[in-house]
Coordinates of C-alpha atoms in Angstrom, one line a residue:
M1 CA 87.3 117.2 100.4
K2 CA 84.7 119.1 102.3
E3 CA 86.0 121.8 104.6
K4 CA 86.1 120.8 108.3
S5 CA 85.4 117.2 107.3
N6 CA 87.5 114.4 108.9
V7 CA 88.1 112.9 105.4
F8 CA 91.3 113.8 103.7
L9 CA 93.5 113.0 100.8
M10 CA 97.1 113.0 102.1
Q11 CA 100.5 111.5 101.9
G12 CA 101.8 108.9 104.3
N13 CA 104.3 111.4 105.7
E14 CA 101.4 113.8 106.4
A15 CA 99.4 111.0 108.0
C16 CA 102.4 110.3 110.2
V17 CA 102.3 113.9 111.4
H18 CA 98.6 113.7 112.1
G19 CA 99.1 110.5 114.0
A20 CA 101.8 112.1 116.1
L21 CA 99.7 115.1 117.0
Y22 CA 96.7 112.8 117.8
A23 CA 99.0 110.8 120.1
G24 CA 100.0 114.0 122.0
C25 CA 103.4 114.7 120.4
N26 CA 104.5 118.1 121.7
F27 CA 108.2 118.1 120.7
F28 CA 110.0 117.5 117.5
A29 CA 113.7 117.9 116.7
G30 CA 115.1 116.9 113.3
Y31 CA 117.2 117.7 110.3
P32 CA 115.4 117.8 106.9
I33 CA 116.3 114.9 104.7
T34 CA 114.6 113.4 101.7
P35 CA 112.2 111.6 101.6
S36 CA 111.0 112.4 105.2
T37 CA 111.1 116.2 104.9
E38 CA 107.4 116.6 104.8
I39 CA 107.2 115.4 108.3
A40 CA 109.4 118.1 109.6
E41 CA 107.8 120.8 107.4
L42 CA 104.3 120.0 108.6
L43 CA 105.2 119.7 112.2
S44 CA 107.1 123.0 112.0
R45 CA 103.7 124.6 111.2
E46 CA 101.4 122.6 113.4
L47 CA 103.3 122.1 116.7
P48 CA 103.6 125.9 117.6
K49 CA 99.8 126.2 117.0
R50 CA 99.3 123.6 119.8
G51 CA 101.9 125.0 122.2
G52 CA 104.5 122.4 121.2
V53 CA 108.1 122.9 120.2
F54 CA 109.8 122.4 116.9
I55 CA 113.6 122.6 116.5
Q56 CA 115.6 122.2 113.4
M57 CA 118.9 120.9 114.6
E58 CA 122.4 121.0 113.1
D59 CA 122.3 117.3 112.3
E60 CA 120.6 114.0 113.1
I61 CA 122.9 113.3 116.0
G62 CA 121.8 116.5 117.8
S63 CA 118.2 115.8 116.7
L64 CA 117.8 112.6 118.6
A65 CA 119.8 114.0 121.6
A66 CA 117.3 116.9 121.8
V67 CA 114.4 114.4 121.5
L68 CA 115.7 112.3 124.4
G69 CA 116.2 115.4 126.6
A70 CA 112.7 116.5 125.9
S71 CA 111.3 113.1 126.7
V72 CA 113.1 112.9 130.0
A73 CA 111.5 116.3 130.8
G74 CA 108.1 114.8 130.1
A75 CA 107.4 115.5 126.5
K76 CA 106.0 113.1 123.9
A77 CA 108.9 113.5 121.5
M78 CA 109.8 112.3 118.1
T79 CA 112.2 112.8 115.2
A80 CA 112.1 111.8 111.5
T81 CA 114.9 110.9 109.1
S82 CA 116.0 108.6 106.3
G83 CA 118.9 106.2 105.8
P84 CA 122.0 108.4 106.2
G85 CA 120.4 110.2 109.2
F86 CA 119.2 106.9 110.7
S87 CA 122.8 105.7 110.6
L88 CA 123.9 108.8 112.6
M89 CA 121.2 108.2 115.2
Q90 CA 122.3 104.7 116.1
E91 CA 124.4 105.7 119.1
H92 CA 121.6 107.7 120.7
I93 CA 119.1 104.9 120.0
S94 CA 121.4 102.7 122.0
Y95 CA 121.5 105.3 124.7
A96 CA 117.7 105.6 124.8
Y97 CA 117.4 101.8 125.0
M98 CA 119.8 101.5 127.9
A99 CA 118.5 104.6 129.8
E100 CA 114.9 103.5 129.0
I101 CA 113.8 106.8 127.5
P102 CA 110.6 106.9 125.4
A103 CA 111.0 108.3 121.9
V104 CA 109.6 107.7 118.4
I105 CA 112.0 107.6 115.4
V106 CA 110.5 107.7 111.9
D107 CA 112.8 106.3 109.1
V108 CA 111.4 106.9 105.6
M109 CA 113.6 104.5 103.7
R110 CA 115.5 105.4 100.5
G111 CA 118.1 103.7 98.4
G112 CA 121.6 103.3 99.8
P113 CA 124.3 102.7 100.8
S114 CA 125.8 106.1 101.6
T115 CA 123.9 109.0 99.9
G116 CA 122.5 106.4 97.6
L117 CA 119.2 107.3 95.9
P118 CA 117.7 110.2 97.9
T119 CA 114.4 110.3 96.1
L120 CA 113.8 106.6 95.2
P121 CA 112.3 103.8 97.3
S122 CA 114.1 101.1 99.2
Q123 CA 113.5 98.7 102.1
A124 CA 117.2 98.4 102.9
D125 CA 117.1 99.7 106.5
I126 CA 115.3 96.6 107.9
M127 CA 118.4 95.0 109.4
Q128 CA 119.8 98.4 110.5
S129 CA 116.6 98.9 112.6
R130 CA 117.3 95.5 114.2
W131 CA 121.0 95.4 114.6
G132 CA 122.2 99.0 114.1
I133 CA 123.1 99.7 117.7
H134 CA 126.0 98.1 119.6
G135 CA 125.3 95.6 122.3
D136 CA 122.3 93.3 122.8
Y137 CA 119.1 94.9 121.7
Y138 CA 115.5 94.1 121.4
P139 CA 113.8 96.8 119.3
V140 CA 110.2 97.6 118.5
V141 CA 109.9 98.4 114.8
L142 CA 106.5 99.0 113.0
A143 CA 106.1 99.0 109.2
P144 CA 102.8 100.6 107.8
A145 CA 101.7 99.7 104.3
S146 CA 99.2 102.5 103.6
V147 CA 98.4 106.1 104.5
P148 CA 95.7 105.2 107.1
E149 CA 98.2 102.8 108.7
S150 CA 100.8 105.5 108.7
F151 CA 98.4 107.4 111.0
L152 CA 97.4 104.5 113.2
F153 CA 100.9 103.0 113.5
T154 CA 102.3 106.4 114.5
V155 CA 99.8 106.6 117.3
R156 CA 100.7 103.0 118.3
A157 CA 104.4 103.8 118.2
F158 CA 103.9 106.6 120.8
N159 CA 101.8 104.3 122.9
L160 CA 104.4 101.6 122.9
A161 CA 107.3 104.0 123.6
E162 CA 105.4 105.5 126.5
T163 CA 104.4 102.2 128.1
L164 CA 107.6 100.3 127.5
F165 CA 110.0 103.2 128.2
T166 CA 111.9 102.5 125.0
P167 CA 112.6 104.0 121.6
V168 CA 110.2 102.8 118.9
I169 CA 111.0 102.9 115.2
L170 CA 108.5 103.5 112.4
L171 CA 109.7 102.2 109.0
L172 CA 108.0 103.7 106.0
D173 CA 109.4 103.2 102.5
E174 CA 109.5 106.2 100.2
I175 CA 106.4 105.0 98.3
I176 CA 104.3 104.8 101.5
G177 CA 105.7 108.2 102.6
H178 CA 104.8 110.0 99.4
M179 CA 101.7 108.2 98.0
R180 CA 98.4 109.8 98.6
E181 CA 95.3 108.0 99.8
K182 CA 91.9 108.7 101.3
I183 CA 92.1 108.7 105.1
I184 CA 89.5 109.3 107.8
I185 CA 91.0 111.0 110.9
P186 CA 89.1 109.5 113.8
P187 CA 87.6 111.7 116.5
E188 CA 89.6 112.3 119.7
Q189 CA 89.5 109.3 122.1
Q190 CA 88.3 106.9 119.4
V191 CA 91.8 105.5 119.1
E192 CA 93.5 104.7 122.4
V193 CA 96.2 107.1 123.4
V194 CA 98.3 106.3 126.5
S195 CA 100.9 108.1 128.5
R196 CA 103.8 106.7 130.6
P197 CA 103.0 105.3 134.0
H198 CA 104.2 107.2 137.0
P199 CA 105.5 105.8 140.3
K200 CA 103.0 105.3 143.2
V201 CA 105.6 105.4 146.0
P202 CA 107.1 108.4 147.8
D203 CA 110.5 109.7 146.7
E204 CA 112.4 108.0 149.5
W205 CA 111.1 104.5 148.3
F206 CA 111.6 105.2 144.6
Y207 CA 114.0 103.3 142.4
P208 CA 114.0 104.5 138.8
Y209 CA 115.2 101.2 137.3
E210 CA 113.7 98.8 139.8
I211 CA 113.8 95.2 138.6
T212 CA 110.2 94.1 138.1
P213 CA 108.6 91.0 136.7
S214 CA 107.3 92.9 133.7
G215 CA 110.5 94.7 133.1
I216 CA 108.6 98.0 133.4
S217 CA 109.6 100.4 136.1
P218 CA 107.4 103.6 136.2
R219 CA 109.4 106.7 136.2
P220 CA 108.4 110.4 136.5
S221 CA 109.6 113.3 134.4
F222 CA 112.4 115.5 135.6
G223 CA 111.1 118.3 137.8
E224 CA 108.2 116.4 139.3
G225 CA 109.7 116.0 142.7
Y226 CA 111.7 112.7 142.2
R227 CA 115.5 112.8 141.9
Y228 CA 117.3 110.1 139.9
N229 CA 120.4 109.6 137.8
I230 CA 120.4 108.8 134.1
T231 CA 123.4 107.3 132.3
G232 CA 124.2 105.2 129.3
L233 CA 126.5 103.1 131.4
T234 CA 125.1 99.8 132.7
H235 CA 123.5 100.9 136.0
D236 CA 121.9 99.6 139.1
I237 CA 118.3 100.1 140.2
S238 CA 119.1 103.7 141.4
G239 CA 120.5 104.6 138.0
Y240 CA 124.2 104.7 139.0
P241 CA 126.9 102.9 137.1
T242 CA 127.7 99.4 138.3
S243 CA 130.4 96.8 137.8
V244 CA 128.6 94.1 139.9
P245 CA 128.0 91.1 137.6
K246 CA 124.7 90.3 139.2
E247 CA 123.4 93.8 138.7
I248 CA 124.7 93.9 135.1
K249 CA 122.9 90.7 134.2
E250 CA 119.7 91.9 135.9
K251 CA 119.7 95.1 134.0
L252 CA 120.2 93.5 130.6
D253 CA 117.6 90.8 131.3
K254 CA 115.2 93.6 132.3
L255 CA 115.6 95.3 129.0
K256 CA 115.0 92.0 127.1
R257 CA 112.1 90.9 129.3
K258 CA 110.0 94.0 129.0
I259 CA 109.9 93.6 125.2
L260 CA 109.7 89.8 124.8
N261 CA 107.2 89.4 127.6
K262 CA 104.7 91.4 125.5
R263 CA 105.8 90.0 122.2
D264 CA 102.4 88.4 121.4
D265 CA 100.7 91.7 122.1
I266 CA 103.2 93.9 120.2
S267 CA 103.8 91.7 117.2
T268 CA 100.8 92.2 115.0
Y269 CA 100.5 90.9 111.5
D270 CA 98.1 90.7 108.5
A271 CA 97.4 87.4 106.6
E272 CA 95.4 86.8 103.5
F273 CA 94.3 83.6 101.9
V274 CA 96.5 81.5 104.2
D275 CA 94.0 78.9 105.4
D276 CA 94.5 76.6 102.5
A277 CA 97.8 78.0 101.3
R278 CA 100.6 75.7 100.1
E279 CA 102.8 78.6 99.2
I280 CA 103.2 81.9 100.9
I281 CA 104.6 85.4 100.2
V282 CA 106.1 87.4 103.0
A283 CA 106.4 91.2 102.4
I284 CA 106.0 94.5 104.2
G285 CA 105.3 98.1 103.2
S286 CA 104.6 99.0 99.6
V287 CA 105.8 95.6 98.4
S288 CA 103.0 93.9 100.3
R289 CA 100.4 96.0 98.4
V290 CA 101.7 94.6 95.1
C291 CA 101.7 91.1 96.6
R292 CA 98.0 91.4 97.5
S293 CA 97.3 91.7 93.7
V294 CA 99.7 88.9 93.0
I295 CA 98.0 86.3 95.2
R296 CA 94.6 87.1 93.7
E297 CA 95.9 86.9 90.2
L298 CA 97.7 83.6 90.8
R299 CA 94.7 82.1 92.5
K300 CA 92.3 83.2 89.8
K301 CA 94.5 82.5 86.7
Y302 CA 96.6 79.6 87.7
R303 CA 94.6 78.1 90.6
M304 CA 97.6 78.3 92.9
K305 CA 96.9 78.0 96.6
I306 CA 99.0 80.9 97.7
G307 CA 98.6 83.5 100.5
L308 CA 100.3 86.6 101.9
F309 CA 101.9 87.1 105.4
R310 CA 102.6 90.7 106.2
P311 CA 104.3 91.6 109.5
Q312 CA 102.9 94.9 110.7
V313 CA 105.5 94.8 113.4
V314 CA 108.8 93.7 112.0
F315 CA 110.6 93.4 115.3
P316 CA 109.9 91.6 117.5
F317 CA 108.9 89.5 114.6
P318 CA 105.5 87.7 114.9
E319 CA 107.3 84.4 115.5
K320 CA 104.4 82.4 116.9
A321 CA 102.1 83.0 113.9
A322 CA 105.0 82.7 111.4
R323 CA 106.2 79.3 112.7
E324 CA 102.6 78.0 112.6
L325 CA 102.1 79.2 109.1
F326 CA 105.5 78.3 107.7
K327 CA 105.3 74.7 108.8
R328 CA 102.1 74.2 106.7
V329 CA 103.5 75.5 103.4
K330 CA 105.9 74.0 100.8
K331 CA 107.3 77.3 99.4
I332 CA 108.0 80.7 101.0
F333 CA 108.7 83.7 98.8
V334 CA 110.1 86.8 100.4
A335 CA 109.6 89.9 98.3
E336 CA 111.5 93.1 99.3
L337 CA 113.2 96.2 97.9
N338 CA 116.8 95.2 98.9
Q339 CA 119.2 92.4 98.2
G340 CA 117.7 90.3 101.0
Q341 CA 117.1 91.3 104.6
L342 CA 113.6 90.3 105.8
I343 CA 114.4 86.9 104.4
Y344 CA 116.8 86.2 107.3
E345 CA 113.9 86.3 109.7
V346 CA 112.0 83.8 107.5
E347 CA 115.0 81.5 107.2
R348 CA 115.4 81.5 111.0
L349 CA 111.8 80.5 111.6
A350 CA 110.9 78.2 108.7
P351 CA 111.3 74.4 108.9
S352 CA 113.8 72.7 106.7
S353 CA 111.0 71.2 104.6
A354 CA 110.0 74.6 103.2
K355 CA 111.9 76.0 100.3
I356 CA 112.6 79.7 100.6
Y357 CA 113.1 82.1 97.7
G358 CA 114.1 85.7 97.7
I359 CA 112.4 88.1 95.2
N360 CA 114.5 91.2 95.3
K361 CA 114.6 94.5 93.5
Y362 CA 117.0 97.3 94.4
D363 CA 117.3 99.5 91.3
G364 CA 115.2 102.4 92.7
E365 CA 111.9 101.2 91.3
L366 CA 109.0 99.4 92.9
I367 CA 108.8 95.7 92.1
T368 CA 105.9 95.0 89.8
Q369 CA 103.1 92.4 89.9
E370 CA 104.5 90.8 86.7
E371 CA 108.0 90.5 88.1
I372 CA 106.7 88.7 91.3
I373 CA 104.5 86.4 89.3
D374 CA 107.3 85.4 86.9
A375 CA 109.6 84.7 89.9
I376 CA 107.0 82.5 91.6
R377 CA 106.1 80.6 88.5
E378 CA 109.8 80.0 87.6
A379 CA 110.6 78.6 91.1
D380 CA 111.4 74.9 91.1

């Protein structure tokens, strides 16, 4: 590509880095792990050039701990990992959720369980992103399906983390992380970038975890003149541990409300050929790219009325759109690189009149167009 042009050929992992820098990321702590390593490598070069901080930590537990500390001090902070490291981070994701600390966590999914298939693709962390922490939890999880989306979704992940005061997870599968595509990096300010809101009251009137209708309570960074306590224990509006039932319920309702109140704004999706569809495929990430070809082939060759529903945000799942679509179709096919995870959300939302089929592959290779077509045509 032309030097100094804003047109590039790059990997999804590299686009994720450019999205983070575009969003104002100025702190990264992580531990290199395949297939996310390029994110750490590129940020180790780029952040110092911009006055930011890069730290390679001793493990993924320490990585997210450092990210949360930096965020509390006012940084836009992120980490990147893959399945085994994502497992180690769960306790600190739980802490960030309870303490309402913005952070972005990128999980470039690979085959598991355990060490599994370090260099091969999978989508087997979907349910871990939803249920991995202990306690009630309402996560925000984005799943890009292209290199340009890896850029844009990273920017959006930072925006959501900053405005909702919560950790946000970005799920790439290995294929999206390592594939190369043309991408146009937009000029500064063309894509919205936001930062966390700050309180508008003096210190003596300030409550860091005030119960508000939106669930959002603006909070300053440490060192900006406001003093407040942070703890992973269930706490009152001042941030101090509480055993009062009313205050416990209010806190947990606040965490739930600030996500679900904005579900319709958060939960974006993409749909193709669904207006007349009698059958539908549900897929995310690299699998959804294969499914785009599948629905065109089935419509052209077999005259099937079939469409594609792709959640761009996996959690909170785009329930309103899904329910409306699912009640109009006879068959729903859920294609994914695992033994069946996304299908549970579909089963939860689909009416009993719709037949649901899982199309699963988990041998370390991407599912092919032919395999999906054969599975659909063989369905009763």
